[in-house]
Amino acid sequence: DAFVEHFRAPVEAYVAEPADDNKARYLVDVLATAAAAIPADAKGAALKDLLLARGVTPALVGLVARADAALAADEWAARLKQLAGALTQAFALLAALVRGHPPSQAAAGAPAVLDAALRMEDSASVERVPQAAEAFLDALLADRAPCAELIA
């Protein structure tokens, strides 16, 4: 509980204002590193359940979906460049959270999020975002998440 509460507010702050100079970015980096090490056992699943229930996973999903809002091509590319750092972190964190956790897979595997990730994966105009989106999609495919059929 304390672990999740320690990171919830910084994630929400960073998602609300995803600037590279936002002080919350450091804590989001720390959480991404920690999430990658969450064990695939009952305690790890309970921790991922808390991150989902307390809004961390939904906040990241919302950031990805908002970044891919219906915009003209030039506006879309500009938005991706503006949010490149935040999207890279969001995809890294989501990739860690969906591994071995069907409830997080369901939240992150929403069609709008998958469509956004697939578009961003094919975007050559922004560095790091395509690789991060691909890693997120690969995590869903590796776990044979229910949404995997929408990716392949």
Coordinates of N, CA and C in Angstrom, one line a residue, residues 97-149:
L97 N 4.0 -3.7 -16.3 CA 2.8 -4.0 -15.6 C 1.9 -5.0 -16.2
V98 N 1.9 -5.2 -17.5 CA 1.1 -6.2 -18.2 C 1.7 -7.6 -18.2
R99 N 3.0 -7.7 -17.9 CA 3.6 -9.0 -17.9 C 3.0 -9.9 -16.8
G100 N 2.4 -10.9 -17.2 CA 1.9 -11.9 -16.2 C 0.7 -11.4 -15.4
H101 N 0.0 -10.3 -15.8 CA -1.1 -9.8 -15.1 C -2.3 -9.5 -16.0
P102 N -3.2 -10.5 -16.1 CA -4.4 -10.3 -16.9 C -5.2 -9.0 -16.7
P103 N -5.4 -8.6 -15.4 CA -6.2 -7.4 -15.3 C -5.6 -6.1 -15.9
S104 N -4.2 -6.0 -15.8 CA -3.5 -4.9 -16.4 C -3.5 -5.1 -17.9
Q105 N -3.5 -6.3 -18.4 CA -3.5 -6.5 -19.8 C -4.9 -6.1 -20.4
A106 N -5.9 -6.3 -19.6 CA -7.3 -5.9 -20.0 C -7.4 -4.3 -20.1
A107 N -6.8 -3.7 -19.1 CA -6.8 -2.2 -19.0 C -6.0 -1.6 -20.2
A108 N -4.8 -2.1 -20.3 CA -3.9 -1.6 -21.3 C -4.2 -2.1 -22.7
G109 N -5.0 -3.1 -22.8 CA -5.2 -3.7 -24.1 C -6.5 -3.2 -24.8
A110 N -7.0 -2.1 -24.3 CA -8.2 -1.5 -24.9 C -7.9 -1.1 -26.4
P111 N -8.9 -1.2 -27.2 CA -8.6 -1.0 -28.7 C -8.0 0.4 -28.9
A112 N -8.4 1.4 -28.2 CA -7.8 2.8 -28.5 C -6.4 2.8 -28.1
V113 N -6.0 2.1 -27.1 CA -4.6 2.1 -26.7 C -3.7 1.3 -27.7
L114 N -4.3 0.1 -28.1 CA -3.6 -0.7 -29.1 C -3.4 0.0 -30.4
D115 N -4.5 0.7 -30.8 CA -4.4 1.5 -32.1 C -3.3 2.5 -31.9
A116 N -3.3 3.2 -30.8 CA -2.3 4.3 -30.6 C -0.9 3.7 -30.6
A117 N -0.7 2.6 -29.9 CA 0.6 1.9 -29.8 C 1.1 1.5 -31.2
L118 N 0.2 0.9 -32.0 CA 0.5 0.4 -33.3 C 0.9 1.6 -34.2
R119 N 0.2 2.7 -34.1 CA 0.5 3.9 -34.9 C 1.9 4.5 -34.5
M120 N 2.1 4.5 -33.2 CA 3.4 5.1 -32.7 C 4.5 4.1 -33.0
E121 N 4.3 2.8 -33.1 CA 5.3 1.9 -33.4 C 5.8 2.1 -34.8
D122 N 4.9 2.6 -35.7 CA 5.2 2.8 -37.1 C 5.7 4.2 -37.4
S123 N 5.8 5.0 -36.4 CA 6.2 6.4 -36.5 C 7.7 6.6 -36.5
A124 N 8.3 6.9 -37.6 CA 9.7 7.1 -37.7 C 10.1 8.5 -37.3
S125 N 9.2 9.4 -37.1 CA 9.5 10.8 -36.8 C 10.0 11.1 -35.4
V126 N 9.8 10.2 -34.5 CA 10.1 10.5 -33.1 C 11.0 9.4 -32.6
E127 N 12.1 9.8 -32.0 CA 13.1 8.8 -31.5 C 12.5 8.1 -30.2
R128 N 12.8 6.9 -30.0 CA 12.5 6.1 -28.8 C 11.1 5.7 -28.7
V129 N 10.1 6.5 -29.1 CA 8.7 6.1 -29.0 C 8.4 4.8 -29.8
P130 N 8.8 4.7 -31.0 CA 8.5 3.4 -31.7 C 9.0 2.2 -31.0
Q131 N 10.3 2.3 -30.5 CA 10.8 1.1 -29.8 C 10.1 0.8 -28.5
A132 N 9.7 1.9 -27.8 CA 9.0 1.7 -26.5 C 7.6 1.1 -26.8
A133 N 6.9 1.6 -27.9 CA 5.6 1.1 -28.2 C 5.7 -0.4 -28.6
E134 N 6.7 -0.7 -29.4 CA 7.0 -2.1 -29.8 C 7.2 -3.0 -28.6
A135 N 8.0 -2.6 -27.6 CA 8.2 -3.4 -26.4 C 6.9 -3.6 -25.6
F136 N 6.1 -2.6 -25.6 CA 4.8 -2.8 -24.9 C 3.9 -3.8 -25.6
L137 N 3.8 -3.7 -27.0 CA 3.1 -4.6 -27.7 C 3.6 -6.0 -27.6
D138 N 5.0 -6.1 -27.6 CA 5.6 -7.4 -27.5 C 5.3 -8.1 -26.1
A139 N 5.2 -7.3 -25.1 CA 4.9 -7.8 -23.8 C 3.5 -8.4 -23.8
L140 N 2.6 -7.8 -24.5 CA 1.2 -8.3 -24.6 C 1.2 -9.6 -25.4
L141 N 2.0 -9.6 -26.5 CA 2.0 -10.8 -27.3 C 2.7 -12.0 -26.6
A142 N 3.8 -11.7 -25.8 CA 4.5 -12.7 -25.1 C 3.6 -13.4 -24.1
D143 N 2.7 -12.7 -23.5 CA 1.9 -13.3 -22.5 C 0.6 -13.8 -23.0
R144 N 0.5 -13.8 -24.4 CA -0.7 -14.2 -25.0 C -2.0 -13.6 -24.4
A145 N -1.9 -12.3 -24.2 CA -3.0 -11.5 -23.6 C -4.2 -11.7 -24.5
P146 N -5.4 -11.6 -23.9 CA -6.6 -11.7 -24.8 C -6.6 -10.7 -25.9
C147 N -6.0 -9.6 -25.8 CA -6.0 -8.6 -26.9 C -4.9 -8.9 -27.9
A148 N -4.1 -9.9 -27.7 CA -3.0 -10.2 -28.7 C -3.4 -10.4 -30.1
E149 N -4.6 -10.9 -30.3 CA -5.1 -11.2 -31.6 C -5.4 -9.9 -32.4

